Tab-separated table of C-alpha atoms in Angstrom:
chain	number	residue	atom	x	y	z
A	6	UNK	CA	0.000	0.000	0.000
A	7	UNK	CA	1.400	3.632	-0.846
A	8	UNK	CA	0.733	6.221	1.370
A	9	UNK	CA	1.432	9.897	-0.663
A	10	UNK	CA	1.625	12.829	1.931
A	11	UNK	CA	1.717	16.374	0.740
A	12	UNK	CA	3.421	19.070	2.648
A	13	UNK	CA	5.225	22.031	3.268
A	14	UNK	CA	8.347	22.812	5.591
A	15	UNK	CA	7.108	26.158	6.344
A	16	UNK	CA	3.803	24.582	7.800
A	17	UNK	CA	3.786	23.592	11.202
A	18	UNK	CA	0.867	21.533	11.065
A	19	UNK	CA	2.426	19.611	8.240
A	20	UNK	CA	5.451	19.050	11.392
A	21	UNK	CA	2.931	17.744	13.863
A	22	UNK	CA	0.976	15.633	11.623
A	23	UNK	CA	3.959	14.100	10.322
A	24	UNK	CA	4.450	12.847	13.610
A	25	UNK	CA	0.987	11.626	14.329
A	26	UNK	CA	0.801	9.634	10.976
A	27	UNK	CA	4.206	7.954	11.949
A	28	UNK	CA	2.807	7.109	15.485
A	29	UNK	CA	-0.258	5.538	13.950
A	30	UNK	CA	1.714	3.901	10.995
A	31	UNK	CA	4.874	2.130	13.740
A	32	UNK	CA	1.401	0.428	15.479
A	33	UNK	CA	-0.544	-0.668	12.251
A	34	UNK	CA	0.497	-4.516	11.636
A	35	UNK	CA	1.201	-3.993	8.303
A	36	UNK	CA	3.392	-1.665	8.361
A	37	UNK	CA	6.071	-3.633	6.265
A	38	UNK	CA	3.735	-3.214	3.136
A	39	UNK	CA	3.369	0.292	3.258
A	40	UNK	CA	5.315	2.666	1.124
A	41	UNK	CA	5.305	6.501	1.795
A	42	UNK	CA	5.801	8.952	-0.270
A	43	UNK	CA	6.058	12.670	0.420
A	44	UNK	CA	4.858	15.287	-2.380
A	45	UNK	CA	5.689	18.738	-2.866
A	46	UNK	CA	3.308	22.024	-1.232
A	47	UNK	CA	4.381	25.168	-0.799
A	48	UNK	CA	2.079	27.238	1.137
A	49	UNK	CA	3.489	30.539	-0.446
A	50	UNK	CA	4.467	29.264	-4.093
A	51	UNK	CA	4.840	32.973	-5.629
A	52	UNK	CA	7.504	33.848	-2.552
A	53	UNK	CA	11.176	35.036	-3.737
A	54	UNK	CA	13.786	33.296	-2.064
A	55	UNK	CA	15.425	36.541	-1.041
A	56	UNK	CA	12.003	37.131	0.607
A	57	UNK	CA	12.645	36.284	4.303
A	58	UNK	CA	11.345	37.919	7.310
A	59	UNK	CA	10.307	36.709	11.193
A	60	UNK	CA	7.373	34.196	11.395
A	61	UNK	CA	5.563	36.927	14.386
A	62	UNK	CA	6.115	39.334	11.476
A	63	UNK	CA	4.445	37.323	8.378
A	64	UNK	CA	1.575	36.167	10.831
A	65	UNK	CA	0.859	40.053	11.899
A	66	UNK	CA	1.154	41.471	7.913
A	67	UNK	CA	-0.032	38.411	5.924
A	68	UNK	CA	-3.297	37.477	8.203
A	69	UNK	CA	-4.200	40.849	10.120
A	70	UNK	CA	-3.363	39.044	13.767
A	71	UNK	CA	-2.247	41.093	16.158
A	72	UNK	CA	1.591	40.272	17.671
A	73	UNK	CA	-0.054	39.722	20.871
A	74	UNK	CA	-2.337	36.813	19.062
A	75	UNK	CA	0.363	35.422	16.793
A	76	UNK	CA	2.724	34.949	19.614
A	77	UNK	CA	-0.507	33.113	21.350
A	78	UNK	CA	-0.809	30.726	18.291
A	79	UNK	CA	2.584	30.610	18.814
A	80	UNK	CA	2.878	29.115	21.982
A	81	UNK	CA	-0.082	26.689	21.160
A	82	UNK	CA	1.119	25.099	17.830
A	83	UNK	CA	4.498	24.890	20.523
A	84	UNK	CA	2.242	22.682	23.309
A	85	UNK	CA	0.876	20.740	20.031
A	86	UNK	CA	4.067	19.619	18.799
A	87	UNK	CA	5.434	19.270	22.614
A	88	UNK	CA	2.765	16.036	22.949
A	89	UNK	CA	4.131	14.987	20.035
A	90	UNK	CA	7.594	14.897	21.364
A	91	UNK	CA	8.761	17.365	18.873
A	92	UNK	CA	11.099	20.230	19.528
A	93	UNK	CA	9.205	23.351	18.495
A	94	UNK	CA	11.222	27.300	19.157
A	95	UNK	CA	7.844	29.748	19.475
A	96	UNK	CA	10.207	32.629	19.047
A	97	UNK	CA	12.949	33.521	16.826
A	98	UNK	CA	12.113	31.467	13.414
A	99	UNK	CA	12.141	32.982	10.106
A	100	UNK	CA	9.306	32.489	6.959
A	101	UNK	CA	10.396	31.991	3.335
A	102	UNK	CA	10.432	30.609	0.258
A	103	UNK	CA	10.466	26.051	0.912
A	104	UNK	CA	10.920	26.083	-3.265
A	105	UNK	CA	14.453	25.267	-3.333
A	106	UNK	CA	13.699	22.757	-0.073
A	107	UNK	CA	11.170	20.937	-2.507
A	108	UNK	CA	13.654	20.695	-4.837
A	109	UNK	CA	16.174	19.044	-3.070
A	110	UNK	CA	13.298	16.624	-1.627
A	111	UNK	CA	12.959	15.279	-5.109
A	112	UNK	CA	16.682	14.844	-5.378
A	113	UNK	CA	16.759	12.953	-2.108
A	114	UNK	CA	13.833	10.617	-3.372
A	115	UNK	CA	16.047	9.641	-6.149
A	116	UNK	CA	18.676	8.136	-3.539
A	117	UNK	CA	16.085	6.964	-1.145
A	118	UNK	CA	16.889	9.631	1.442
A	119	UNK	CA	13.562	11.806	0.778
A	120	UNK	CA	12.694	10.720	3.970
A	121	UNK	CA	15.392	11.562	6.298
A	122	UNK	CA	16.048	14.808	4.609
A	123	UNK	CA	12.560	15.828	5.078
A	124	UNK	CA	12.933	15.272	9.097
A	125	UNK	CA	15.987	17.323	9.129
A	126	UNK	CA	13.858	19.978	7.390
A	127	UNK	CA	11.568	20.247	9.717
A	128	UNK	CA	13.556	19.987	12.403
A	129	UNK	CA	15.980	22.633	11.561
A	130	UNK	CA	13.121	24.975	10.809
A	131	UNK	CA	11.099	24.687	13.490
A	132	UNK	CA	13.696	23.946	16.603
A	133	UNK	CA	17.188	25.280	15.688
A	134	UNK	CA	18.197	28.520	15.656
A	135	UNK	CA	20.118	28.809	12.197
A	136	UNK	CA	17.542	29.626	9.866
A	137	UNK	CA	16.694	27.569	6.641
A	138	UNK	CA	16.018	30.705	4.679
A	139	UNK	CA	17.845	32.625	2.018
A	140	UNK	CA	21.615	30.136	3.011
A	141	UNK	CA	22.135	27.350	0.426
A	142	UNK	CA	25.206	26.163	2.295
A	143	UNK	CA	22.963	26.181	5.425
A	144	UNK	CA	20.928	23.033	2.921
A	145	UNK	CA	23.615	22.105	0.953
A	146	UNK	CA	24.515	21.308	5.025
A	147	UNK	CA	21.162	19.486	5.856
A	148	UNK	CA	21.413	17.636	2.431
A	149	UNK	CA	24.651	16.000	2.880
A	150	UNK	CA	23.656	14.694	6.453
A	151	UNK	CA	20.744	12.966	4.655
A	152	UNK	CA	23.443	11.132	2.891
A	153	UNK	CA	23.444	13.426	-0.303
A	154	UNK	CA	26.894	14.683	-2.438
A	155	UNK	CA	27.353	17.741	-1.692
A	156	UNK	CA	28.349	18.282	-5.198
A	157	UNK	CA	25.049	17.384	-6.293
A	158	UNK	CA	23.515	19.526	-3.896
A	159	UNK	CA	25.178	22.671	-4.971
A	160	UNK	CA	24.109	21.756	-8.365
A	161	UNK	CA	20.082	21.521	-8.586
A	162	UNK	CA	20.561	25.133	-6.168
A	163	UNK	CA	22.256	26.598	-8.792
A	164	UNK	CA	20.291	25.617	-11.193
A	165	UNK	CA	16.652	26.874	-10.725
A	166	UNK	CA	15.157	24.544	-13.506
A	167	UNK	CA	16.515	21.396	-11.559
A	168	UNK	CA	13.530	19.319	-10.170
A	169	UNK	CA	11.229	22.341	-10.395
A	170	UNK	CA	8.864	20.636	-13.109
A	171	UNK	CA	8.506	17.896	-10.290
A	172	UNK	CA	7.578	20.284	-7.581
A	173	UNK	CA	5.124	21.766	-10.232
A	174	UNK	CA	3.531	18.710	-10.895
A	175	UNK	CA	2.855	17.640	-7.341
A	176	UNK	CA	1.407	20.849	-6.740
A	177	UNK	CA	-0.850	20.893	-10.172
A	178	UNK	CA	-1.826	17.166	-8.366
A	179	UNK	CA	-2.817	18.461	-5.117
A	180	UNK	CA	-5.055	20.905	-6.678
A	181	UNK	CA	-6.767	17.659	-8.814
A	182	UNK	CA	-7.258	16.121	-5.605
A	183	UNK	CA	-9.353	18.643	-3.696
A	184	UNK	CA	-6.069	19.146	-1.323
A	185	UNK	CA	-6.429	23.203	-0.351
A	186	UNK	CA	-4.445	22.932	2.198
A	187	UNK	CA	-2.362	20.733	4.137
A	188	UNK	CA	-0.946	17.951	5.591
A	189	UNK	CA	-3.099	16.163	3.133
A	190	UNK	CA	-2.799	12.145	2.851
A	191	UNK	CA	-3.400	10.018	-0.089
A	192	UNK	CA	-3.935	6.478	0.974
A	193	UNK	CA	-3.286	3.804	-2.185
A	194	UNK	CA	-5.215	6.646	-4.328
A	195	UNK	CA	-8.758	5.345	-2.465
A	196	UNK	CA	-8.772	7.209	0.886
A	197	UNK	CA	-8.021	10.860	1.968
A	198	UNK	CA	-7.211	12.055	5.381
A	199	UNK	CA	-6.479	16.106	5.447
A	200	UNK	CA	-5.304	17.774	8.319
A	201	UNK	CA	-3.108	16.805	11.436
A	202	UNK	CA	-5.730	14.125	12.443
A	203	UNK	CA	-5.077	12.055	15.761
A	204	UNK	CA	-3.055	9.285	15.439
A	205	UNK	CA	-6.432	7.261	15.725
A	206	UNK	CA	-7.604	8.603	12.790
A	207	UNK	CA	-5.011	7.506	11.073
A	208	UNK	CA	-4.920	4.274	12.172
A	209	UNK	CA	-8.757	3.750	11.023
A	210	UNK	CA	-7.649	5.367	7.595
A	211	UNK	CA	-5.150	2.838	7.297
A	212	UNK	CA	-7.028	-0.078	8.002
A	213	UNK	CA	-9.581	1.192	5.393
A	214	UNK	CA	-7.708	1.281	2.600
A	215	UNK	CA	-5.377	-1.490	3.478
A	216	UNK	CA	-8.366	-3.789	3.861
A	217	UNK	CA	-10.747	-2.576	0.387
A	218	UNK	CA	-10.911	-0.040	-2.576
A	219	UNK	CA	-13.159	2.527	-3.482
A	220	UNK	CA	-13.526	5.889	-4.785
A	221	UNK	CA	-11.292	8.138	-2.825
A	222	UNK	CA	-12.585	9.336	0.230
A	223	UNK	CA	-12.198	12.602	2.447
A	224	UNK	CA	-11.826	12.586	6.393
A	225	UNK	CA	-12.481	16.067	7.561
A	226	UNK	CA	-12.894	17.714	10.486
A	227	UNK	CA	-12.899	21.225	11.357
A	228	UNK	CA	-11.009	21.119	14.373
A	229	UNK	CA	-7.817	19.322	12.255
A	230	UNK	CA	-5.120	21.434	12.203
A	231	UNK	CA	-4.072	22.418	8.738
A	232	UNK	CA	-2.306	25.331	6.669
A	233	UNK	CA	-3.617	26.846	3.473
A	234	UNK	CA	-3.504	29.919	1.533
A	235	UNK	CA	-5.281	31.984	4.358
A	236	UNK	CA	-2.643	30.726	7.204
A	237	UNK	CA	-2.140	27.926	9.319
A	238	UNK	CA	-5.198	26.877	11.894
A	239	UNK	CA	-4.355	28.115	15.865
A	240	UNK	CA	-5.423	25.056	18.352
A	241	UNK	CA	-7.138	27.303	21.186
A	242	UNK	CA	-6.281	27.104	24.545
């Protein structure tokens, strides 16, 4: 069974569900069979890279919050990805262009290290201090310790063309999909789960589709966290 997840490093939702999916996925007893793949999203596609500025900032400009609130949502999407055991810094992160990031994914998936470059991703975004923003060597970096050349690295960066008609394509299948936001999962093409469901959610999702086929289906919920075009979704306290 292939499991296709589409995502974004920039989205911390994407981050947390992530997590969920894999807590779900390490209990479901076949696990052996399943195959994930990740797919490209960005959540600001027409972003220049040299575009960078604080994640407080973006929030206040892009989606009218006040710094008091974006600070709040903050701190919660920080207590969401704490019970997840995930490192998240409320304070201090940048917001930028993930196009190069997607990029490099692809080039990762064609040495089977897709995966672990996407965790350092995520991880460097959202709980180290160096930012992942407008610094190739700061990727060419987070490449190689996904087991990538660095040579090869440096080349799809400096070559904006490199991979980008994959990232493209992802995106154009997203929109086919329904997916207007995300995390959005794609379970063997017959079941869809969007949002950063609980873990039990996926685990139902997964025993769907592992057991029959259909027409795909949507699990929704409005209280899921997700990000779209009009911002990421704030649990409240």
């Amino acid at each position: 069974m292939r499991v296709e997840i589409w995502s974004d490093i920039a989205c911390p939702w994407c981050y947390v569900g992530k997590a969920r999916f894999e807590k779900a996925l390490a209990a479901f007893p076949h696990r052996d069979e399943v195959e994930v793949v990740h797919r490209s999203f960005e959540l600001d596609p027409g972003r220049a890279k040299d575009d960078i500025q604080p994640v407080i900032t973006m929030l206040t400009r892009k989606y009218g919050m006040s710094e008091a609130q974006a600070e709040a949502g903050e701190d919660n999407l920080g207590a969401q990805a704490a019970a997840e055991g995930l490192d998240y810094r409320t304070r201090g992160r940048d917001h930028g262009s993930t196009f190069d990031m997607h990029r490099l994914l692809h080039l990762a998936k064609e040495h089977g290290r897709q995966e672990r470059l996407l965790d350092l991703l995520y991880r460097a975004n959202f709980a180290e201090e160096r930012s992942v923003f407008g610094d190739d060597e700061r990727l060419v970096e987070l490449a190689v310790a996904a087991g990538l050349e660095a040579g090869a690295v440096r080349a799809v960066l400096a070559d904006p063309d490199a991979y980008a008609d994959e990232v493209r394509a992802d995106e154009r299948e997203a929109a086919q999909l329904g997916a207007n936001g995300v995390p959005f999962f794609v379970l063997d093409r017959t079941y869809g789960v969007s949002g950063a469901q609980p873990a039990e959610v996926f685990t139902r999702a997964l025993t769907q589709a592992y057991g029959g086929r259909s027409p795909l289906t949507l699990v929704h919920s409005d209280d899921a966290g997700a990000c779209g075009p009009d911002g990421c979704a704030v649990p409240r306290p």
